PDB file of C-alpha atoms in Angstrom:
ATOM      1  CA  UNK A  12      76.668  81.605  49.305  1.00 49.00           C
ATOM      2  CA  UNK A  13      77.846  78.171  48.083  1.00 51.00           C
ATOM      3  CA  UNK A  14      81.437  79.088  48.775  1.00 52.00           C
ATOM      4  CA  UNK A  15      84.296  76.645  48.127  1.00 51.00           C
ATOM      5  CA  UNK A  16      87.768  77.472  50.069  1.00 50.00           C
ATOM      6  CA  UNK A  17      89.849  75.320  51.116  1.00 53.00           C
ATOM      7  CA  UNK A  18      93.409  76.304  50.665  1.00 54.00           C
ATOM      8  CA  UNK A  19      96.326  73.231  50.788  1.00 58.00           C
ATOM      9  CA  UNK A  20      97.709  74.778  53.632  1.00 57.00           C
ATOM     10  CA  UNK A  21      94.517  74.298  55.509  1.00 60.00           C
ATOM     11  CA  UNK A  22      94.365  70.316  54.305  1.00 67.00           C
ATOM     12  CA  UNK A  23      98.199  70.167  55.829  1.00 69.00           C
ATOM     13  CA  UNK A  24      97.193  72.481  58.961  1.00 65.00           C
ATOM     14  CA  UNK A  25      94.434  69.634  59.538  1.00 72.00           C
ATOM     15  CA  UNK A  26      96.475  67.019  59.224  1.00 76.00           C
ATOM     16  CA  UNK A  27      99.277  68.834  61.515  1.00 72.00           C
ATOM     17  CA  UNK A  28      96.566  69.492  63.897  1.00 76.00           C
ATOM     18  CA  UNK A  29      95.408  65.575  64.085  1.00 80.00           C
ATOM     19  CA  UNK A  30      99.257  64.676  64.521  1.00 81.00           C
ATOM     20  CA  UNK A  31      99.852  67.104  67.315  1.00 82.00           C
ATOM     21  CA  UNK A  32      97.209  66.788  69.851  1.00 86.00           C
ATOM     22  CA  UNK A  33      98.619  63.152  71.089  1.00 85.00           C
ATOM     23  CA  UNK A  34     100.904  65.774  72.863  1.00 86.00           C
ATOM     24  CA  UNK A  35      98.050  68.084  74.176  1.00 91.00           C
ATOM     25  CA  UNK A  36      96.716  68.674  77.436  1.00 92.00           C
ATOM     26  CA  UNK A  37      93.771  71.737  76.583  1.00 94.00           C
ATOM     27  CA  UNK A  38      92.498  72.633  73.500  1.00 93.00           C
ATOM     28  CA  UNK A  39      91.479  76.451  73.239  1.00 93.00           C
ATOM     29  CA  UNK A  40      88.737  77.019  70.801  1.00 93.00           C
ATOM     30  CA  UNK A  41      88.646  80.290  69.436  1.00 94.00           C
ATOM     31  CA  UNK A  42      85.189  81.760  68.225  1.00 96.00           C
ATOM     32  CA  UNK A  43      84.073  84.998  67.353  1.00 96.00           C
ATOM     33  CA  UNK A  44      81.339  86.218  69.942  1.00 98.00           C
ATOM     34  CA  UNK A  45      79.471  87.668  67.638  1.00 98.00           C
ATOM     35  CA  UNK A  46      77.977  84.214  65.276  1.00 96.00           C
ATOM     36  CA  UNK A  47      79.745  81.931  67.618  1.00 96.00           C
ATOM     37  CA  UNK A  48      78.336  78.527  65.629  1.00 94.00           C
ATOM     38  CA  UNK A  49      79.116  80.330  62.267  1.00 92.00           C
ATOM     39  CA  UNK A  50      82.577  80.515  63.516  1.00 92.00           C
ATOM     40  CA  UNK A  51      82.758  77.111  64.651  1.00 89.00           C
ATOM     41  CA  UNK A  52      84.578  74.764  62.436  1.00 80.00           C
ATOM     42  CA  UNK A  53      82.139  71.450  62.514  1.00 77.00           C
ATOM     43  CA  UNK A  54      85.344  69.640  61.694  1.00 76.00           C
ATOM     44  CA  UNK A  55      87.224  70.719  65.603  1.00 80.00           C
ATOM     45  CA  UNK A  56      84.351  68.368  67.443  1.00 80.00           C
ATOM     46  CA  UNK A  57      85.902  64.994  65.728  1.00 79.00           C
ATOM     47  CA  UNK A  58      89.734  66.408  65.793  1.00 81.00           C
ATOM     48  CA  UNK A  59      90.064  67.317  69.517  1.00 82.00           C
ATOM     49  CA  UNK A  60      87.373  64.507  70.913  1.00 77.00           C
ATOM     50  CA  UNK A  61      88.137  63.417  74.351  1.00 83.00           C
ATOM     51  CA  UNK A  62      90.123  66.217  75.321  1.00 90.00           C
ATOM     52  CA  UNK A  63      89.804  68.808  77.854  1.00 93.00           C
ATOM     53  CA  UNK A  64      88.393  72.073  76.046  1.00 93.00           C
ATOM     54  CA  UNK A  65      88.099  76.137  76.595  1.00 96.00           C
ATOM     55  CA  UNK A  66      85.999  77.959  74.189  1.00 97.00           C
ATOM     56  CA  UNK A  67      86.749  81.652  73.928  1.00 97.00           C
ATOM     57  CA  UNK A  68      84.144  84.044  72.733  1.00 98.00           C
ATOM     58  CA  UNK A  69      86.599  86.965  71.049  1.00 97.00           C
ATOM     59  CA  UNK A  70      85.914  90.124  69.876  1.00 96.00           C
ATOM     60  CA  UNK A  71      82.974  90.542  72.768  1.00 97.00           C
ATOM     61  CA  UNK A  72      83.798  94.076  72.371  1.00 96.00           C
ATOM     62  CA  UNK A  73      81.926  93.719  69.148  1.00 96.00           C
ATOM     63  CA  UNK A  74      79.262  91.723  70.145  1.00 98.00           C
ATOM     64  CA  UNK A  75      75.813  92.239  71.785  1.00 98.00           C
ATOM     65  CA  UNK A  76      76.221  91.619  75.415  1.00 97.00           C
ATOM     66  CA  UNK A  77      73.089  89.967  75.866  1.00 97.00           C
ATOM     67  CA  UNK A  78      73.432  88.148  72.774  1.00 98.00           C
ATOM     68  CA  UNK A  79      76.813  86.242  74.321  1.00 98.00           C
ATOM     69  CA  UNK A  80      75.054  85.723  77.553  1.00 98.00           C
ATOM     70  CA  UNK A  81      72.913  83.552  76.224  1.00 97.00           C
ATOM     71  CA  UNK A  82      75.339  82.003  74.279  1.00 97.00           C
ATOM     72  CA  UNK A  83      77.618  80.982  77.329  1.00 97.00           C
ATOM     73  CA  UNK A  84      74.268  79.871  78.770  1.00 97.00           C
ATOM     74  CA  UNK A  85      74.319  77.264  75.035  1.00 96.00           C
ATOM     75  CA  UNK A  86      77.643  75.922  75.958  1.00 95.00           C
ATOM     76  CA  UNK A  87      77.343  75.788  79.765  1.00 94.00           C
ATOM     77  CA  UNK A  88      74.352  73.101  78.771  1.00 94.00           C
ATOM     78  CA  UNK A  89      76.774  71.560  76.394  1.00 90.00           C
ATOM     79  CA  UNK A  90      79.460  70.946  79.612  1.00 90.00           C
ATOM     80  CA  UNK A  91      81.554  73.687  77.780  1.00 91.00           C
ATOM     81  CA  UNK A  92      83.660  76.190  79.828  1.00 94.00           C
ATOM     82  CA  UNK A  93      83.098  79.571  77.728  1.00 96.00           C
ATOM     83  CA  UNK A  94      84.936  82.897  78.399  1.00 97.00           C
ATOM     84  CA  UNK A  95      84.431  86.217  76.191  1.00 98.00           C
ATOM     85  CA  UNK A  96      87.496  88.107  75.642  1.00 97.00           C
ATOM     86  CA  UNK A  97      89.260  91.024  73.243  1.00 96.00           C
ATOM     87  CA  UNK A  98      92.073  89.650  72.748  1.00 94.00           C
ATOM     88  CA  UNK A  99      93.395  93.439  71.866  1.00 92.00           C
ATOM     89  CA  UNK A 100      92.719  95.038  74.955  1.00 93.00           C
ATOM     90  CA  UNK A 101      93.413  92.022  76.470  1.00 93.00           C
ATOM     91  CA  UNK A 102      90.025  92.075  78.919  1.00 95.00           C
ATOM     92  CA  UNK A 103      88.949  88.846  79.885  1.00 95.00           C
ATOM     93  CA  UNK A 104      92.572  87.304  79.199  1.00 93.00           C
ATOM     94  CA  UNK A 105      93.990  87.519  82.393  1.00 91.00           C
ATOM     95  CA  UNK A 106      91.764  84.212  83.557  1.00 93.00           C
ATOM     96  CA  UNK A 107      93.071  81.817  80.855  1.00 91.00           C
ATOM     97  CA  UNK A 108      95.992  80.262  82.467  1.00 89.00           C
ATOM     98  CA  UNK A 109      94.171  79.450  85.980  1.00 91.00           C
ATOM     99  CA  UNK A 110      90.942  77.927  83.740  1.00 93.00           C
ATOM    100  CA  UNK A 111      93.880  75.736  81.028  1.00 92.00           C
ATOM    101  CA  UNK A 112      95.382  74.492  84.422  1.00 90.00           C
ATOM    102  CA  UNK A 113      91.906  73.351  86.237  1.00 93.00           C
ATOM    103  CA  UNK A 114      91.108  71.789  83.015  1.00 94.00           C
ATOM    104  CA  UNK A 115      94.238  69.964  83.265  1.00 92.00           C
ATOM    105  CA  UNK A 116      94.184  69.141  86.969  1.00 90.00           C
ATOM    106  CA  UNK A 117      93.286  65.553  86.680  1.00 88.00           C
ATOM    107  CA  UNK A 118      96.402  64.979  83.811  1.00 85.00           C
ATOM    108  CA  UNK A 119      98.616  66.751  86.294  1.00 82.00           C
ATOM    109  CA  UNK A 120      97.251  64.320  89.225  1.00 86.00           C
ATOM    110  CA  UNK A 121      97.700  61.435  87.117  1.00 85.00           C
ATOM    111  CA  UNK A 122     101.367  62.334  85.827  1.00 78.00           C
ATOM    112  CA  UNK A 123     102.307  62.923  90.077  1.00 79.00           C
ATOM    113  CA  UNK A 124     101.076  59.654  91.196  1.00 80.00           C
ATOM    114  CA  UNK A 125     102.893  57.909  88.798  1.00 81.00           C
ATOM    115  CA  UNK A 126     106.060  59.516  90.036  1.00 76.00           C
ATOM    116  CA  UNK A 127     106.041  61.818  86.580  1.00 75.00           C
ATOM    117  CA  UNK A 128     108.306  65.313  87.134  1.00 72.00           C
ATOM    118  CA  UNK A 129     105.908  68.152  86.191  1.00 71.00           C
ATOM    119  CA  UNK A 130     106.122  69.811  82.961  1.00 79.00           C
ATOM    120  CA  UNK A 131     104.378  72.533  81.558  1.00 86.00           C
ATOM    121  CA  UNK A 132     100.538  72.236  80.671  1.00 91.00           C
ATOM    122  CA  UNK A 133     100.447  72.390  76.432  1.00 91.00           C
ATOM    123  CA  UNK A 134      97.788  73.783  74.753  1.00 92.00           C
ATOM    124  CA  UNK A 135      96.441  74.061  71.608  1.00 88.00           C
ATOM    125  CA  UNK A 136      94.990  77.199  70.266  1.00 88.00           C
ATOM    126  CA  UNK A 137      92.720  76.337  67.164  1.00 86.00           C
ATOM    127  CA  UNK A 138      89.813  78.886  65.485  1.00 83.00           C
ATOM    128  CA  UNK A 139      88.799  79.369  61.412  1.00 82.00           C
ATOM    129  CA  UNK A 140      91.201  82.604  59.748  1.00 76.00           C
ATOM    130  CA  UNK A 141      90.344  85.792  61.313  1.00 81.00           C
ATOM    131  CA  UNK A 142      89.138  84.999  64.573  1.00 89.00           C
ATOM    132  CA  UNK A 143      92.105  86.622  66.494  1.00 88.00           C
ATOM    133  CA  UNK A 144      94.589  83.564  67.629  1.00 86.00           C
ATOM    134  CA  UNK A 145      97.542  85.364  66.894  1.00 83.00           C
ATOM    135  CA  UNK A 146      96.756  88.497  68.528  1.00 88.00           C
ATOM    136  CA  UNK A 147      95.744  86.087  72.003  1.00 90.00           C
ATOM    137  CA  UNK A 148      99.210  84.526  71.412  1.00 86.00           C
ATOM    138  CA  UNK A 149     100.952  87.712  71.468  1.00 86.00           C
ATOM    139  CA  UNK A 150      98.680  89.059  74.025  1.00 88.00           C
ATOM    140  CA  UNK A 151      99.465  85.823  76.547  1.00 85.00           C
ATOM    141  CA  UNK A 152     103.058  85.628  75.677  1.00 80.00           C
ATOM    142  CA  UNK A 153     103.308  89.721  76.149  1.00 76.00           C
ATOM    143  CA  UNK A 154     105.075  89.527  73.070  1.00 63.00           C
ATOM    144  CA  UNK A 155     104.939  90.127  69.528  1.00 57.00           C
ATOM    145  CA  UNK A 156     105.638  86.656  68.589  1.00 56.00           C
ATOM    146  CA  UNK A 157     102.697  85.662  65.933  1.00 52.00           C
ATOM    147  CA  UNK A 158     101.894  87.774  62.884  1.00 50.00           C
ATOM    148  CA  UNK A 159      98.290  89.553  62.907  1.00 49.00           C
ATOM    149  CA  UNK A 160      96.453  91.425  60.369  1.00 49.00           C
ATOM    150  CA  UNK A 161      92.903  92.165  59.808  1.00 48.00           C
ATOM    151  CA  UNK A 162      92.636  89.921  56.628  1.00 46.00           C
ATOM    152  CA  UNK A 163      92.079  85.933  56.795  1.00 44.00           C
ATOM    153  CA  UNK A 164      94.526  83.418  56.448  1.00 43.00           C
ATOM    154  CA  UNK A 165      97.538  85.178  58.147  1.00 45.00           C
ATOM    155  CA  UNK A 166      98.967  82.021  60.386  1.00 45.00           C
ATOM    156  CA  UNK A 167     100.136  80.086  57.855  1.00 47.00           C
ATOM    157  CA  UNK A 168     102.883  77.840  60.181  1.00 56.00           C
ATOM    158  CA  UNK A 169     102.317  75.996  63.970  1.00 66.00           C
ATOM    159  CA  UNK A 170     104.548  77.756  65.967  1.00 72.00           C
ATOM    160  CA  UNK A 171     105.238  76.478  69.668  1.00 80.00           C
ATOM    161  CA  UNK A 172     105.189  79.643  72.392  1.00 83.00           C
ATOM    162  CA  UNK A 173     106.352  79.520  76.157  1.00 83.00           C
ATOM    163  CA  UNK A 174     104.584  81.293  78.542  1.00 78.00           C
ATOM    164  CA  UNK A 175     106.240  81.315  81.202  1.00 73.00           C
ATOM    165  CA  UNK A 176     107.133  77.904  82.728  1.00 76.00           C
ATOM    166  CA  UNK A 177     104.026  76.608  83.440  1.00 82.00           C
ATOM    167  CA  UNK A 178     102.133  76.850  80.078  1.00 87.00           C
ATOM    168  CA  UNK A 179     102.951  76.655  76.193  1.00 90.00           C
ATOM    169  CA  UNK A 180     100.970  77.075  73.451  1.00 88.00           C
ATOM    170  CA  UNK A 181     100.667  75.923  70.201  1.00 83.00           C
ATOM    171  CA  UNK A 182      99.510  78.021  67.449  1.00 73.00           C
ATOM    172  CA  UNK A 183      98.235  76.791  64.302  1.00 69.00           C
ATOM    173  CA  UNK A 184      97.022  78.043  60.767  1.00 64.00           C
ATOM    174  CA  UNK A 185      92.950  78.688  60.672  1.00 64.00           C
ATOM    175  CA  UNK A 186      90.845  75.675  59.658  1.00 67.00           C
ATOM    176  CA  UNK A 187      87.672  76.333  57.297  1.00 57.00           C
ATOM    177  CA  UNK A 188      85.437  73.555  56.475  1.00 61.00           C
ATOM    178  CA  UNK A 189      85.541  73.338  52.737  1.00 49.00           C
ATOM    179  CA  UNK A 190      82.178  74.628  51.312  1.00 57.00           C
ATOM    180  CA  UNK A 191      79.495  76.370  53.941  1.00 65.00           C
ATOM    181  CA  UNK A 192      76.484  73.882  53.313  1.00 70.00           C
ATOM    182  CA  UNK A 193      74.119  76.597  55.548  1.00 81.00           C
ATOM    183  CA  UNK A 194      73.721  79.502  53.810  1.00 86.00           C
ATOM    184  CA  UNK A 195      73.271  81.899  56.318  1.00 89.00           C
ATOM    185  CA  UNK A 196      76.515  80.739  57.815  1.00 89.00           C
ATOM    186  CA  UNK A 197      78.341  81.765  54.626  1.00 89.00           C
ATOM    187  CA  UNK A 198      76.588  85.022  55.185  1.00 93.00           C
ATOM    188  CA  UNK A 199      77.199  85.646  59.000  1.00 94.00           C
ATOM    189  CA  UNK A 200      81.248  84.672  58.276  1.00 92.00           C
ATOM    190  CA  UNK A 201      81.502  86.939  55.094  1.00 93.00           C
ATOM    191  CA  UNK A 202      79.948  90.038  57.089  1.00 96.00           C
ATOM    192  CA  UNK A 203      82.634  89.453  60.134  1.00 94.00           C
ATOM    193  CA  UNK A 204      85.283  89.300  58.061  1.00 91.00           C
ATOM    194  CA  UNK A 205      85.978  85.658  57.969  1.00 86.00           C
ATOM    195  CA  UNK A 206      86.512  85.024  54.139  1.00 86.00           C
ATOM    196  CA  UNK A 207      88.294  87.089  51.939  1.00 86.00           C
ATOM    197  CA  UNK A 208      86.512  90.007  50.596  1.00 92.00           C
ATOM    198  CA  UNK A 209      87.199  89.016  47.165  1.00 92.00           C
ATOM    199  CA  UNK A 210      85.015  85.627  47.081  1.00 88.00           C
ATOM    200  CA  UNK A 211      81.978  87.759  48.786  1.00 92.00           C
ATOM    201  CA  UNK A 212      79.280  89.278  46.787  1.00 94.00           C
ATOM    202  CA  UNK A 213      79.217  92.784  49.374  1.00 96.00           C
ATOM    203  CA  UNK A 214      75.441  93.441  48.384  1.00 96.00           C
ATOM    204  CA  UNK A 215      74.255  90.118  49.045  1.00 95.00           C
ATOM    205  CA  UNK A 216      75.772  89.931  52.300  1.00 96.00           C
ATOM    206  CA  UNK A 217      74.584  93.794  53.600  1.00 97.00           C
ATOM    207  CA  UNK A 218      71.242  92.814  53.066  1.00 96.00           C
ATOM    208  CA  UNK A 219      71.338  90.127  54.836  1.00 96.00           C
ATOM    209  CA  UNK A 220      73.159  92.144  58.213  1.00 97.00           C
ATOM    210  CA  UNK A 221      70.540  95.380  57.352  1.00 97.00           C
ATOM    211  CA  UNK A 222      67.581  92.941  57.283  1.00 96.00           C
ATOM    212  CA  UNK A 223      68.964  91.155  60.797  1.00 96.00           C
ATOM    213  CA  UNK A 224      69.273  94.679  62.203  1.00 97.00           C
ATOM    214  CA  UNK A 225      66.243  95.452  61.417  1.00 97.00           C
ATOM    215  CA  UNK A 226      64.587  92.947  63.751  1.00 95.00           C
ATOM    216  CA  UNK A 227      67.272  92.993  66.066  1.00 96.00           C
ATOM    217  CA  UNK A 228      68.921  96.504  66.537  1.00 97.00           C
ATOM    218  CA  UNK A 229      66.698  99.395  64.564  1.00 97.00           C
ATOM    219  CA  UNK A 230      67.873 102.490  66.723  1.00 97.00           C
ATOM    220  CA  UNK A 231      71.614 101.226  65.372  1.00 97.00           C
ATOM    221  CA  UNK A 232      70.161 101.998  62.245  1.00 97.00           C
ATOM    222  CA  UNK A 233      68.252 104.758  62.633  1.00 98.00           C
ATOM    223  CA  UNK A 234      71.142 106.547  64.971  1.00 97.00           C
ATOM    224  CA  UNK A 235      73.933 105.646  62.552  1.00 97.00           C
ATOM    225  CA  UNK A 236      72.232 106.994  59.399  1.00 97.00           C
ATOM    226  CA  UNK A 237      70.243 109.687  60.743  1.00 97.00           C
ATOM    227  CA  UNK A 238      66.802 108.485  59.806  1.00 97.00           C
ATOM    228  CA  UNK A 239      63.410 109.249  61.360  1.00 96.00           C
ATOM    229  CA  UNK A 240      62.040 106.313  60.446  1.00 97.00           C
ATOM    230  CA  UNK A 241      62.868 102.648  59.330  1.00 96.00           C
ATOM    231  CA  UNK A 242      62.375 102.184  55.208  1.00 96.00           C
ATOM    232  CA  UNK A 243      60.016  99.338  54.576  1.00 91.00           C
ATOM    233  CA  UNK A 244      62.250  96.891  53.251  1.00 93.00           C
ATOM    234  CA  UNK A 245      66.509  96.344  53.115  1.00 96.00           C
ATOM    235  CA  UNK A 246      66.840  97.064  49.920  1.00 96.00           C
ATOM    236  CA  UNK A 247      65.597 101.084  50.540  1.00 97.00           C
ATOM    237  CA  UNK A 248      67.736 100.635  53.884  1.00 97.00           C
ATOM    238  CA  UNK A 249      70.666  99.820  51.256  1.00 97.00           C
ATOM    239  CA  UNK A 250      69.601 102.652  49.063  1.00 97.00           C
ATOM    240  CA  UNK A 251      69.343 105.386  52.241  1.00 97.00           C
ATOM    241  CA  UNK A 252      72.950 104.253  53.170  1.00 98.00           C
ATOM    242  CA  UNK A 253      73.869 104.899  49.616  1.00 97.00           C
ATOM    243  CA  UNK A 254      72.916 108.455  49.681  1.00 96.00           C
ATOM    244  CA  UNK A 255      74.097 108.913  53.062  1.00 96.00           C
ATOM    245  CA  UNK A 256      77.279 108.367  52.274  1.00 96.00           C
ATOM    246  CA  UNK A 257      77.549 109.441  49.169  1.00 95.00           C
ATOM    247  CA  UNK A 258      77.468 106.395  46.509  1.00 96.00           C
ATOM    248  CA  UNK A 259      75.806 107.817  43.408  1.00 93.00           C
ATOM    249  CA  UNK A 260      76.406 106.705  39.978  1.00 92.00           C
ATOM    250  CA  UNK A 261      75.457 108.277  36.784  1.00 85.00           C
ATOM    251  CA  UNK A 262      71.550 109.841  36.647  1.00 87.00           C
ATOM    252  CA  UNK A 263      71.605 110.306  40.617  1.00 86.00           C
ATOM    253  CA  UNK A 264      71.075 105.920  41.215  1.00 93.00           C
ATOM    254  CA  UNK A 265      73.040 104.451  44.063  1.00 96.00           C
ATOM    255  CA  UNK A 266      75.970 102.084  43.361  1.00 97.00           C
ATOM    256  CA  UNK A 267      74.496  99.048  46.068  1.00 97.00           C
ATOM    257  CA  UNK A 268      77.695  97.274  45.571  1.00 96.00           C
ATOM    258  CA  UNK A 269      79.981 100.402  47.131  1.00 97.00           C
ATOM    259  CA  UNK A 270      77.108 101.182  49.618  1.00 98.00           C
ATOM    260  CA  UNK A 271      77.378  97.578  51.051  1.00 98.00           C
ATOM    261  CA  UNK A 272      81.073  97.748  51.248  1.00 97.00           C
ATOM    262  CA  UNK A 273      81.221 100.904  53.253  1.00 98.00           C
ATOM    263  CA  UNK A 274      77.759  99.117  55.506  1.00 98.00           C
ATOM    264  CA  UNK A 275      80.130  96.397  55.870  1.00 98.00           C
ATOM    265  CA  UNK A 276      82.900  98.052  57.129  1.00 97.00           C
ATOM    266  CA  UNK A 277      81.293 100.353  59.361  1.00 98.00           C
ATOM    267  CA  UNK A 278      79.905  96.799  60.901  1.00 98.00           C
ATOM    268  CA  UNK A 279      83.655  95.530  61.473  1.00 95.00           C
ATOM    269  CA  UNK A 280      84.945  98.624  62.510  1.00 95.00           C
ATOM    270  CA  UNK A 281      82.424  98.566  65.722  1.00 95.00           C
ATOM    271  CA  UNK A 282      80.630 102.152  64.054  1.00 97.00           C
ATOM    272  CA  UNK A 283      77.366 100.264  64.256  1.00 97.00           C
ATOM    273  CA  UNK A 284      77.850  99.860  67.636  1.00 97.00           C
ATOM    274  CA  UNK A 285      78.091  96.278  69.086  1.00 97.00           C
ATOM    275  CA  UNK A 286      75.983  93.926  67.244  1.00 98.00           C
ATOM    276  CA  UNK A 287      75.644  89.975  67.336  1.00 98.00           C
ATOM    277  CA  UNK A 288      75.020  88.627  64.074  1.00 97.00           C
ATOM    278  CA  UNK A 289      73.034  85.008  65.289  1.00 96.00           C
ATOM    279  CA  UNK A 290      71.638  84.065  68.860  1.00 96.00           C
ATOM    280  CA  UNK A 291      70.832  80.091  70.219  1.00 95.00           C
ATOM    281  CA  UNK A 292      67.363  80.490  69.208  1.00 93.00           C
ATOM    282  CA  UNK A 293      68.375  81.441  65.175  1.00 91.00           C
ATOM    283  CA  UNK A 294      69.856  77.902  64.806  1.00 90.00           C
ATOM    284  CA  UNK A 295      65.744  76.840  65.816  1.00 85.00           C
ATOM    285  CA  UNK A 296      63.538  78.518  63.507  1.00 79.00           C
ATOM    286  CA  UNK A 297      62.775  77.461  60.371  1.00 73.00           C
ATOM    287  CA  UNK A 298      63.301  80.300  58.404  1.00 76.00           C
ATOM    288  CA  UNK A 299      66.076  82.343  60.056  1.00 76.00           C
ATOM    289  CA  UNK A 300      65.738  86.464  60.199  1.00 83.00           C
ATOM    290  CA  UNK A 301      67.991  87.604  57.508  1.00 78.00           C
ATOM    291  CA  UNK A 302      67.384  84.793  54.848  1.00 72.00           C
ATOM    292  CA  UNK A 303      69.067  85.185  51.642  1.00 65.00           C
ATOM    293  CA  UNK A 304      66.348  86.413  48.242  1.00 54.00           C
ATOM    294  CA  UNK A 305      66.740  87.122  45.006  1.00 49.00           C
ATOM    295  CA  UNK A 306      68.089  90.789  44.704  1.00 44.00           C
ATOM    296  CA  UNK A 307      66.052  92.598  42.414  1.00 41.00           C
ATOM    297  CA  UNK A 308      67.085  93.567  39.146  1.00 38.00           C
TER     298      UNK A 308
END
């Protein structure tokens, strides 16, 4: 999935980003716990370099408990402080202002002995579209003050928020690289949600999550669907979804493309259960579980 996207509001969010942080304390990275280095924009490491940083797993709810284990284990080795949250329920939120101020405990010691009055700790709050930043702003300011929605690209503005007197935040627009040069990264991002629905080819993209499942979470499968038994390949997994839910076309053959979008879907929604769609070791192999082929005509 060779996708090019890069909006002009993201080139002007980068740029507002880069011309911000001299007034930064923490930077919050926001990734999605379920492809965590999908959802990491490679640009982030050379904008916020040298400063104190939080990454926040969101959407654990979602995500294979195991699976972000051993991803908080990946950034631990990395000297990364990692929390999973939901930033809807709010679990796991409640933490984030004691870890933002021991991050910036040596700024704060450094402003005191020079004789500096305190301020409040700022921090910056930066993720690709979709992740959930504006739903963790409202949640931490316990008010609606950032626009959500469930499609990419909804922050469009950096908007300054007060919590309390101790902390503000800084929201900003999602960043996206502008073309996925990994493959499978394109994939893992279009499943979650991450790009618009309309640049996404939805068969492509199932087969990719039904073959990962496969290997990784069958009995979802099986349980889901009401199957006795695993089809041999993805593409008959596609087909028994089709007739499962009801996606014929004319002379009883299944329409893949409307199968995969309801897959897909059920996969967002959380109906597959929670599911991770990559794991430290995927980023290893040579040929990664779920590897894009030539759909068959």
């Amino acid at each position: 999935m060779a996708i090019q996207w890069f909006p002009g509001h993201m080139a002007k969010a980068r740029r507002q980003v880069t011309e911000k942080l001299k007034l930064i304390d923490v930077v919050i990275e926001l990734l999605d716990a379920r492809l965590p280095l999908s959802s990491r924009n490679p640009m982030i490491d050379e904008i916020v370099s040298g400063k104190p940083r939080l990454i926040l797993l969101n959407k654990a709810d979602l995500a294979d408990e195991k699976a972000t284990d051993e991803w908080i284990a990946y950034f631990r080795k990395l000297g990364i402080r990692t929390l999973p949250i939901d930033a809807l329920s709010g679990k796991g939120v409640g933490k984030l202002p004691e870890l933002c101020r021991e991050l910036a405990a040596e700024m704060l010691a450094k402003r005191s002995e020079k004789g500096m009055q305190g301020r409040a700790i700022r921090i910056m709050i930066l993720g690709i579209p979709n992740v959930g930043k504006s739903s963790l702003i409202n949640r931490l300011s316990k008010r609606a003050v950032a626009q959500t929605g469930d499609r990419p690209a909804v922050t469009k503005a950096q908007q300054w928020v007060k919590m309390g007197d101790t902390l503000e935040l800084l929201d900003t627009p999602g960043i996206l690289w502008p073309k996925f040069e990994d493959q499978m990264v394109g994939l893992r991002l279009a499943a979650s949600g991450a790009i618009k629905d309309e640049l996404i080819d939805f068969t492509e993209v199932a087969l990719f999550v039904i073959t990962y499942m496969m290997h990784y979470y069958p009995e979802r499968l099986l349980d889901r669907f009401k199957l006795k038994a695993l089809p041999e390949d993805r593409v008959e997994m596609l087909e028994e979804i089709g007739k499962k839910r009801g996606c014929l076309i004319s002379g009883g053959n299944i329409d893949y493309d409307k199968a995969a979008e309801i897959f897909l879907r059920e996969l967002r929604s959380g109906k597959l259960g929670t599911v991770s769609l990559e794991r430290p070791i995927d980023w290893e192999m040579d040929e990664p579980i779920g590897k894009p082929v030539s759909f068959p005509e």
